[in-house]
Structures are given as structure tokens and as C-alpha cells.
């Protein structure tokens, strides 16, 4: 994850900014459709954040785990992530 840490933190800062903006829009009684457009943007940003984080995990932690002989642990962890992603 270390290689992606700066990118991940920047993405989180952007998401936080969008969330603060949404809170202000609600407080200001902004038109619902405009608020919903922003919430969809946040959802997409979170999905991209998850994608970058997962990619780093697969190429770093998981690869190291398999190289270190922790095959079953890595498989179980990936199965749990897969199950969570389907809920």
C-alpha cells in the first residue's frame, strides 16, 4: 500500500470535501436532484478508492503472503472480501 498511500489520502480528502459539500447542500435546502448527483459522485469516488486500495493489496500484501507460505490465510481473506463485496 505504501506506493499508493499519497494517492489514497488525496482521494479520501476529495471524498471528505464532497461530503461536506453535501451536508451544506442539505442545510441550504438545495434541490434534491442536485444533492443526489453529488451523492452518486461520492459513491463512484469511494468505488475508485476501493479499487486502488484492493489493487495495492493484491500486488503487495497478497503476493507477499503467498510467497511467505500463508496460502490458506490469503485465500480465506480474499474469500471474505469477495463475500463482503456482494452484500
PDB file of C-alpha atoms in Angstrom:
ATOM      1  CA  UNK A   1       0.000   0.000   0.000  1.00  0.00           C
ATOM      2  CA  UNK A   2       2.899   2.371   0.659  1.00  0.00           C
ATOM      3  CA  UNK A   3       3.309   3.255  -3.021  1.00  0.00           C
ATOM      4  CA  UNK A   4      -0.349   4.268  -3.220  1.00  0.00           C
ATOM      5  CA  UNK A   5      -0.628   5.950   0.186  1.00  0.00           C
ATOM      6  CA  UNK A   6      -0.411   9.535  -1.112  1.00  0.00           C
ATOM      7  CA  UNK A   7      -2.957   8.792  -3.848  1.00  0.00           C
ATOM      8  CA  UNK A   8      -5.293   7.132  -1.351  1.00  0.00           C
ATOM      9  CA  UNK A   9      -5.052  10.040   1.086  1.00  0.00           C
ATOM     10  CA  UNK A  10      -5.753  12.517  -1.716  1.00  0.00           C
ATOM     11  CA  UNK A  11      -8.801  10.508  -2.763  1.00  0.00           C
ATOM     12  CA  UNK A  12     -10.083  10.465   0.813  1.00  0.00           C
ATOM     13  CA  UNK A  13      -9.599  14.218   1.126  1.00  0.00           C
ATOM     14  CA  UNK A  14     -11.624  14.718  -2.043  1.00  0.00           C
ATOM     15  CA  UNK A  15     -14.387  12.435  -0.750  1.00  0.00           C
ATOM     16  CA  UNK A  16     -14.434  14.299   2.567  1.00  0.00           C
ATOM     17  CA  UNK A  17     -14.757  17.575   0.697  1.00  0.00           C
ATOM     18  CA  UNK A  18     -17.674  16.240  -1.312  1.00  0.00           C
ATOM     19  CA  UNK A  19     -19.388  15.015   1.851  1.00  0.00           C
ATOM     20  CA  UNK A  20     -19.005  18.420   3.496  1.00  0.00           C
ATOM     21  CA  UNK A  21     -20.472  19.945   0.357  1.00  0.00           C
ATOM     22  CA  UNK A  22     -23.436  17.585   0.503  1.00  0.00           C
ATOM     23  CA  UNK A  23     -24.032  18.450   4.155  1.00  0.00           C
ATOM     24  CA  UNK A  24     -24.072  22.153   3.220  1.00  0.00           C
ATOM     25  CA  UNK A  25     -26.435  21.472   0.316  1.00  0.00           C
ATOM     26  CA  UNK A  26     -28.861  19.715   2.669  1.00  0.00           C
ATOM     27  CA  UNK A  27     -28.567  22.504   5.212  1.00  0.00           C
ATOM     28  CA  UNK A  28     -29.221  25.070   2.451  1.00  0.00           C
ATOM     29  CA  UNK A  29     -32.279  23.135   1.182  1.00  0.00           C
ATOM     30  CA  UNK A  30     -30.666  22.580  -2.222  1.00  0.00           C
ATOM     31  CA  UNK A  31     -32.797  20.866  -4.855  1.00  0.00           C
ATOM     32  CA  UNK A  32     -32.895  17.099  -4.189  1.00  0.00           C
ATOM     33  CA  UNK A  33     -31.706  16.095  -7.656  1.00  0.00           C
ATOM     34  CA  UNK A  34     -28.599  18.245  -7.285  1.00  0.00           C
ATOM     35  CA  UNK A  35     -27.825  16.602  -3.936  1.00  0.00           C
ATOM     36  CA  UNK A  36     -28.352  13.141  -5.398  1.00  0.00           C
ATOM     37  CA  UNK A  37     -25.928  13.897  -8.221  1.00  0.00           C
ATOM     38  CA  UNK A  38     -23.293  14.697  -5.613  1.00  0.00           C
ATOM     39  CA  UNK A  39     -24.014  11.533  -3.623  1.00  0.00           C
ATOM     40  CA  UNK A  40     -23.569   9.471  -6.792  1.00  0.00           C
ATOM     41  CA  UNK A  41     -20.231  11.184  -7.357  1.00  0.00           C
ATOM     42  CA  UNK A  42     -19.174  10.246  -3.818  1.00  0.00           C
ATOM     43  CA  UNK A  43     -20.195   6.633  -4.403  1.00  0.00           C
ATOM     44  CA  UNK A  44     -18.107   6.489  -7.581  1.00  0.00           C
ATOM     45  CA  UNK A  45     -15.169   8.098  -5.775  1.00  0.00           C
ATOM     46  CA  UNK A  46     -15.412   5.502  -2.986  1.00  0.00           C
ATOM     47  CA  UNK A  47     -15.537   2.705  -5.548  1.00  0.00           C
ATOM     48  CA  UNK A  48     -12.399   4.057  -7.202  1.00  0.00           C
ATOM     49  CA  UNK A  49     -10.724   4.371  -3.793  1.00  0.00           C
ATOM     50  CA  UNK A  50     -11.583   0.731  -3.053  1.00  0.00           C
ATOM     51  CA  UNK A  51     -10.266  -0.326  -6.451  1.00  0.00           C
ATOM     52  CA  UNK A  52      -6.911   1.400  -5.921  1.00  0.00           C
ATOM     53  CA  UNK A  53      -6.635   0.013  -2.383  1.00  0.00           C
ATOM     54  CA  UNK A  54      -7.507  -3.517  -3.490  1.00  0.00           C
ATOM     55  CA  UNK A  55      -5.037  -3.376  -6.378  1.00  0.00           C
ATOM     56  CA  UNK A  56      -2.270  -2.393  -3.991  1.00  0.00           C
ATOM     57  CA  UNK A  57      -3.294  -5.140  -1.579  1.00  0.00           C
ATOM     58  CA  UNK A  58      -3.312  -7.806  -4.286  1.00  0.00           C
ATOM     59  CA  UNK A  59       0.058  -6.795  -5.688  1.00  0.00           C
ATOM     60  CA  UNK A  60       1.675  -6.243  -2.292  1.00  0.00           C
ATOM     61  CA  UNK A  61       0.219  -7.940   0.765  1.00  0.00           C
ATOM     62  CA  UNK A  62      -1.358 -10.912  -1.005  1.00  0.00           C
ATOM     63  CA  UNK A  63       1.662 -11.599  -3.199  1.00  0.00           C
ATOM     64  CA  UNK A  64       3.922 -11.402  -0.132  1.00  0.00           C
ATOM     65  CA  UNK A  65       1.555 -13.702   1.775  1.00  0.00           C
ATOM     66  CA  UNK A  66       1.711 -16.367  -0.911  1.00  0.00           C
ATOM     67  CA  UNK A  67       5.491 -16.032  -1.147  1.00  0.00           C
ATOM     68  CA  UNK A  68       5.632 -16.391   2.641  1.00  0.00           C
ATOM     69  CA  UNK A  69       3.679 -19.646   2.571  1.00  0.00           C
ATOM     70  CA  UNK A  70       0.457 -18.228   4.017  1.00  0.00           C
ATOM     71  CA  UNK A  71      -1.639 -19.543   1.125  1.00  0.00           C
ATOM     72  CA  UNK A  72      -4.693 -20.608   3.131  1.00  0.00           C
ATOM     73  CA  UNK A  73      -4.755 -17.366   5.092  1.00  0.00           C
ATOM     74  CA  UNK A  74      -4.625 -15.334   1.880  1.00  0.00           C
ATOM     75  CA  UNK A  75      -7.336 -17.427   0.238  1.00  0.00           C
ATOM     76  CA  UNK A  76      -9.599 -17.052   3.278  1.00  0.00           C
ATOM     77  CA  UNK A  77      -9.014 -13.306   3.396  1.00  0.00           C
ATOM     78  CA  UNK A  78      -9.824 -12.921  -0.313  1.00  0.00           C
ATOM     79  CA  UNK A  79     -12.951 -15.061   0.079  1.00  0.00           C
ATOM     80  CA  UNK A  80     -14.117 -12.816   2.934  1.00  0.00           C
ATOM     81  CA  UNK A  81     -13.516  -9.691   0.849  1.00  0.00           C
ATOM     82  CA  UNK A  82     -15.381 -11.209  -2.070  1.00  0.00           C
ATOM     83  CA  UNK A  83     -18.330 -12.071   0.174  1.00  0.00           C
ATOM     84  CA  UNK A  84     -18.409  -8.555   1.644  1.00  0.00           C
ATOM     85  CA  UNK A  85     -18.383  -7.046  -1.826  1.00  0.00           C
ATOM     86  CA  UNK A  86     -21.508  -8.986  -2.759  1.00  0.00           C
ATOM     87  CA  UNK A  87     -23.636  -7.687   0.131  1.00  0.00           C
TER      88      UNK A  87
END
